[in-house]
CSV table of C-alpha atoms in Angstrom, one decimal:
chain,number,residue,atom,x,y,z
Z,293,LEU,CA,130.6,95.3,69.6
Z,294,LYS,CA,134.2,94.5,70.9
Z,295,SER,CA,133.9,90.5,69.2
Z,296,ASN,CA,132.1,91.9,66.2
Z,297,PRO,CA,132.9,95.6,64.9
Z,298,SER,CA,130.1,96.8,62.2
Z,299,ASN,CA,128.1,100.1,61.8
Z,300,ASN,CA,124.8,98.2,61.6
Z,301,GLU,CA,125.7,96.7,65.0
Z,302,GLU,CA,126.7,99.9,66.5
Z,303,LYS,CA,123.4,101.7,66.2
Z,304,GLU,CA,121.5,98.7,67.1
Z,305,ALA,CA,124.0,98.6,70.6
Z,306,GLN,CA,123.6,102.3,70.4
Z,307,THR,CA,119.5,101.7,70.3
Z,308,GLN,CA,119.1,99.5,72.3
Z,309,LEU,CA,121.2,100.9,74.8
Z,310,THR,CA,118.8,104.0,74.8
Z,311,LYS,CA,116.3,101.7,74.9
Z,312,SER,CA,117.4,100.0,78.3
Z,313,ASP,CA,118.5,103.8,79.2
Z,314,GLU,CA,114.4,104.6,79.0
Z,315,LEU,CA,113.2,101.6,80.8
Z,316,GLN,CA,115.2,102.3,83.5
Z,317,ARG,CA,113.8,105.5,83.6
Z,318,LEU,CA,110.2,104.3,83.8
Z,319,HIS,CA,111.1,101.5,86.3
Z,320,SER,CA,112.2,104.4,88.7
Z,321,GLN,CA,109.2,106.7,88.5
Z,322,ALA,CA,107.0,103.5,88.7
Z,323,LEU,CA,108.3,101.9,92.0
Z,324,SER,CA,107.8,106.3,93.0
Z,325,ALA,CA,104.7,106.3,91.8
Z,326,TYR,CA,103.3,102.9,93.8
Z,327,GLN,CA,105.4,104.4,96.8
Z,328,GLN,CA,102.9,107.6,96.6
Z,329,GLU,CA,100.1,105.1,96.2
Z,330,ASP,CA,99.0,107.1,92.5
Z,331,TYR,CA,98.6,103.7,91.4
Z,332,GLU,CA,96.7,104.8,88.4
Z,333,ALA,CA,100.4,106.4,87.0
Z,334,ALA,CA,101.8,103.3,88.1
Z,335,ILE,CA,99.8,101.1,86.0
Z,336,SER,CA,100.7,102.5,82.9
Z,337,LEU,CA,104.5,102.9,83.2
Z,338,LEU,CA,104.5,99.6,83.7
Z,339,ASP,CA,102.7,98.9,80.5
Z,340,GLU,CA,104.8,100.4,78.9
Z,341,ILE,CA,107.7,98.2,80.4
Z,342,LEU,CA,106.2,95.3,80.4
Z,343,ALA,CA,105.2,95.6,76.5
Z,344,VAL,CA,109.0,95.4,75.9
Z,345,CYS,CA,110.1,92.7,79.0
Z,346,VAL,CA,107.3,90.5,79.0
Z,347,TRP,CA,109.1,87.6,80.8
Z,348,ASP,CA,109.4,90.0,84.0
Z,349,ALA,CA,107.7,87.9,87.0
Z,350,GLU,CA,108.8,90.8,89.3
Z,351,LEU,CA,107.2,93.9,87.2
Z,352,ARG,CA,104.0,91.5,87.0
Z,353,GLU,CA,103.8,91.1,90.2
Z,354,LEU,CA,104.0,94.7,91.2
Z,355,ARG,CA,101.6,95.7,88.7
Z,356,ALA,CA,99.1,93.1,90.4
Z,357,GLU,CA,99.0,94.6,93.5
Z,358,CYS,CA,98.3,98.4,91.6
Z,359,TYR,CA,95.1,96.0,90.1
Z,360,ILE,CA,94.2,95.1,93.8
Z,361,LYS,CA,94.6,98.7,94.8
Z,362,GLU,CA,92.8,99.7,92.3
Z,363,GLY,CA,89.8,97.0,93.0
Z,364,GLU,CA,90.8,95.6,89.2
Z,365,PRO,CA,91.3,91.9,90.9
Z,366,SER,CA,90.7,89.8,87.0
Z,367,LYS,CA,93.6,91.7,86.1
Z,368,ALA,CA,95.4,91.2,89.4
Z,369,ILE,CA,94.5,87.0,88.7
Z,370,SER,CA,96.3,87.6,85.5
Z,371,ASP,CA,99.2,89.2,86.8
Z,372,LEU,CA,100.2,87.0,89.6
Z,373,LYS,CA,99.1,83.5,87.0
Z,374,ALA,CA,102.1,84.9,84.6
Z,375,ALA,CA,104.6,85.5,86.8
Z,376,ALA,CA,103.9,81.8,88.6
Z,377,LYS,CA,105.1,80.3,86.1
Z,378,LEU,CA,107.7,82.7,84.8
Z,379,LYS,CA,109.3,82.1,88.5
Z,380,ASN,CA,110.0,78.8,89.6
Z,381,ASP,CA,108.6,77.9,93.2
Z,382,ASN,CA,106.8,81.1,93.5
Z,383,THR,CA,104.4,80.3,96.7
Z,384,GLU,CA,103.5,83.5,97.1
Z,385,ALA,CA,101.9,84.2,93.4
Z,386,PHE,CA,99.3,81.3,93.8
Z,387,TYR,CA,98.6,82.5,97.5
Z,388,LYS,CA,97.6,86.0,96.5
Z,389,ILE,CA,95.6,84.5,94.0
Z,390,SER,CA,93.9,82.3,96.3
Z,391,ARG,CA,93.4,85.0,98.4
Z,392,ILE,CA,91.9,87.2,95.5
Z,393,TYR,CA,89.2,84.4,94.2
Z,394,TYR,CA,88.0,83.4,97.9
Z,395,GLN,CA,87.3,87.3,98.4
Z,396,LEU,CA,85.4,86.9,95.0
Z,397,GLY,CA,83.1,84.3,97.1
Z,398,ASP,CA,85.1,81.9,94.4
Z,399,HIS,CA,85.9,79.3,97.2
Z,400,GLU,CA,86.6,76.5,94.7
Z,401,LEU,CA,88.6,78.2,92.4
Z,402,SER,CA,90.7,79.1,95.6
Z,403,LEU,CA,91.4,75.9,97.2
Z,404,SER,CA,92.8,74.8,93.7
Z,405,GLU,CA,94.9,77.7,93.9
Z,406,VAL,CA,95.9,77.0,97.6
Z,407,ARG,CA,96.9,74.0,96.8
Z,408,GLU,CA,99.6,74.5,94.1
Z,409,CYS,CA,101.4,76.7,96.5
Z,410,LEU,CA,101.2,74.0,98.9
Z,411,LYS,CA,102.5,71.4,95.9
Z,412,LEU,CA,105.6,73.7,95.8
Z,413,ASP,CA,105.7,74.2,100.1
Z,414,GLN,CA,103.9,71.9,102.1
Z,415,ASP,CA,104.7,74.2,105.4
Z,416,HIS,CA,104.1,77.7,104.2
Z,417,LYS,CA,102.1,78.7,106.8
Z,418,GLN,CA,100.1,80.9,104.9
Z,419,CYS,CA,98.7,78.9,102.1
Z,420,PHE,CA,98.0,76.2,105.3
Z,421,SER,CA,96.2,78.4,106.7
Z,422,LEU,CA,94.8,79.5,104.0
Z,423,TYR,CA,93.8,76.4,102.8
Z,424,LYS,CA,92.7,75.3,105.6
Z,425,GLN,CA,90.0,77.4,105.9
Z,426,VAL,CA,88.8,76.9,102.6
Z,427,LYS,CA,88.2,73.9,102.3
Z,428,LYS,CA,86.0,73.7,105.7
Z,429,LEU,CA,83.6,76.7,104.0
Z,430,ASN,CA,84.2,74.1,100.8
Z,431,LYS,CA,82.8,71.2,102.8
Z,432,GLN,CA,79.9,72.9,104.6
Z,433,ILE,CA,78.8,74.6,101.2
Z,434,GLU,CA,78.8,71.1,99.5
Z,435,SER,CA,77.3,69.4,101.4
Z,436,ALA,CA,75.0,71.8,101.8
Z,437,GLU,CA,74.0,72.0,98.3
Z,438,GLU,CA,73.5,67.6,98.7
Z,439,PHE,CA,70.7,68.4,100.9
Z,440,ILE,CA,69.2,71.0,98.8
Z,441,ARG,CA,68.9,68.0,95.9
Z,442,GLU,CA,68.3,65.4,98.2
Z,443,GLY,CA,64.8,68.1,99.6
Z,444,ARG,CA,66.6,67.8,102.9
Z,445,TYR,CA,66.0,71.8,103.4
Z,446,GLU,CA,66.5,71.7,107.2
Z,447,ASP,CA,69.7,70.4,106.7
Z,448,ALA,CA,70.1,72.9,104.3
Z,449,ILE,CA,69.2,75.8,106.2
Z,450,ASN,CA,71.4,74.5,109.3
Z,451,LYS,CA,74.7,73.9,107.0
Z,452,TYR,CA,74.5,77.1,105.9
Z,453,ASP,CA,74.2,78.8,108.9
Z,454,SER,CA,77.8,77.3,109.9
Z,455,VAL,CA,78.2,78.6,106.6
Z,456,MET,CA,78.0,82.1,107.8
Z,457,LYS,CA,79.9,81.0,111.4
Z,458,THR,CA,82.7,79.9,109.4
Z,459,GLU,CA,82.8,83.2,107.1
Z,460,PRO,CA,81.6,86.5,108.7
Z,461,GLU,CA,84.4,88.7,107.6
Z,462,VAL,CA,83.6,88.0,103.7
Z,463,PRO,CA,80.1,88.8,103.2
Z,464,ILE,CA,79.4,87.7,100.4
Z,465,TYR,CA,79.7,84.0,101.2
Z,466,ALA,CA,77.2,85.1,104.3
Z,467,THR,CA,74.5,86.9,100.7
Z,468,ARG,CA,74.9,83.4,99.4
Z,469,ALA,CA,73.7,81.2,102.2
Z,470,LYS,CA,70.9,83.6,102.8
Z,471,GLU,CA,70.5,83.5,98.9
Z,472,ARG,CA,70.3,79.5,99.6
Z,473,ILE,CA,68.4,79.8,103.3
Z,474,CYS,CA,65.8,81.6,101.5
Z,475,HIS,CA,65.4,78.9,98.1
Z,476,CYS,CA,64.7,76.5,101.3
Z,477,LEU,CA,62.5,78.4,103.4
Z,478,SER,CA,60.4,78.8,100.0
Z,479,LYS,CA,60.8,75.5,98.4
Z,480,ASN,CA,59.6,74.3,102.6
Z,481,GLN,CA,56.4,76.0,102.0
Z,482,GLN,CA,57.8,78.4,105.1
Z,483,ALA,CA,56.5,81.6,103.2
Z,484,THR,CA,56.5,83.7,106.0
Z,485,GLU,CA,60.1,83.5,106.9
Z,486,ALA,CA,61.1,82.9,103.2
Z,487,ILE,CA,59.7,87.0,102.3
Z,488,GLN,CA,61.9,87.9,105.4
Z,489,VAL,CA,64.9,86.1,104.4
Z,490,CYS,CA,64.4,86.9,100.3
Z,491,THR,CA,64.1,90.4,101.4
Z,492,GLU,CA,67.3,91.0,103.2
Z,493,VAL,CA,69.4,89.6,99.9
Z,494,LEU,CA,67.4,91.6,97.9
Z,495,GLN,CA,68.1,95.2,99.5
Z,496,LEU,CA,71.7,93.8,99.1
Z,497,GLU,CA,71.4,92.6,95.6
Z,498,PRO,CA,68.2,94.4,94.4
Z,499,THR,CA,68.6,92.6,90.8
Z,500,ASN,CA,69.0,88.8,92.3
Z,501,VAL,CA,67.0,86.8,90.2
Z,502,ASN,CA,67.4,83.3,92.1
Z,503,ALA,CA,66.2,85.3,95.4
Z,504,LEU,CA,63.2,87.4,93.4
Z,505,LYS,CA,62.0,83.6,91.9
Z,506,ASP,CA,61.9,82.5,95.4
Z,507,ARG,CA,60.3,85.4,97.0
Z,508,ALA,CA,57.5,85.1,94.3
Z,509,GLU,CA,56.8,81.2,95.7
Z,510,ALA,CA,56.1,82.6,98.8
Z,511,TYR,CA,54.4,85.4,97.7
Z,512,LEU,CA,52.0,82.8,96.0
Z,513,LEU,CA,52.0,80.2,99.1
Z,514,GLU,CA,50.5,83.2,101.1
Z,515,ASP,CA,48.1,84.4,97.9
Z,516,LEU,CA,49.6,87.5,97.9
Z,517,TYR,CA,49.7,87.7,93.8
Z,518,GLU,CA,50.2,91.4,93.5
Z,519,GLU,CA,53.4,91.3,95.6
């Protein structure tokens, strides 16, 4: 305004100034809601701010934290991916994305994201620790699947037992491992064991189609046609 005073520009400046004050007020409320663990309210306020401040990486990271707390990991990933592009060398965002994918059972995408973190900082302790864990698990699963393709079902079962030992903390890996063991036992005509393991899987996931099919095959081997 000092360099180019005019009525139109003064109105525009006043509008922007008012909007700026409003956004700062919303930002304070969002931080307050986050600190009080009212994540739903914080998300709603951050939505309003980010509609205007589209390129703010830190606000996206904060909203991602809220999404994680609210149990909406895919929305958190979306915000973190944007934050990783908006802020240079954002190792923290890549680390968090990798962790979320890992918790969801997507070990391949987890490995890909943690590698991006290590490209930026090969000495990043958290990323290196996660990388070692995911890489080991990934290798075991790939190896087990190769055994299944070759019809080496005993070897595949042993390898999936190792998967469960490698990752005892995240339940989805044990469930997936048992699902594949159930498949191997059924294919190997070990009907009694197959029925037992498939049933364990179906207690956790009643609509697991693969476990239902493999248990059906095992029942056929035992002449249990009704089942």
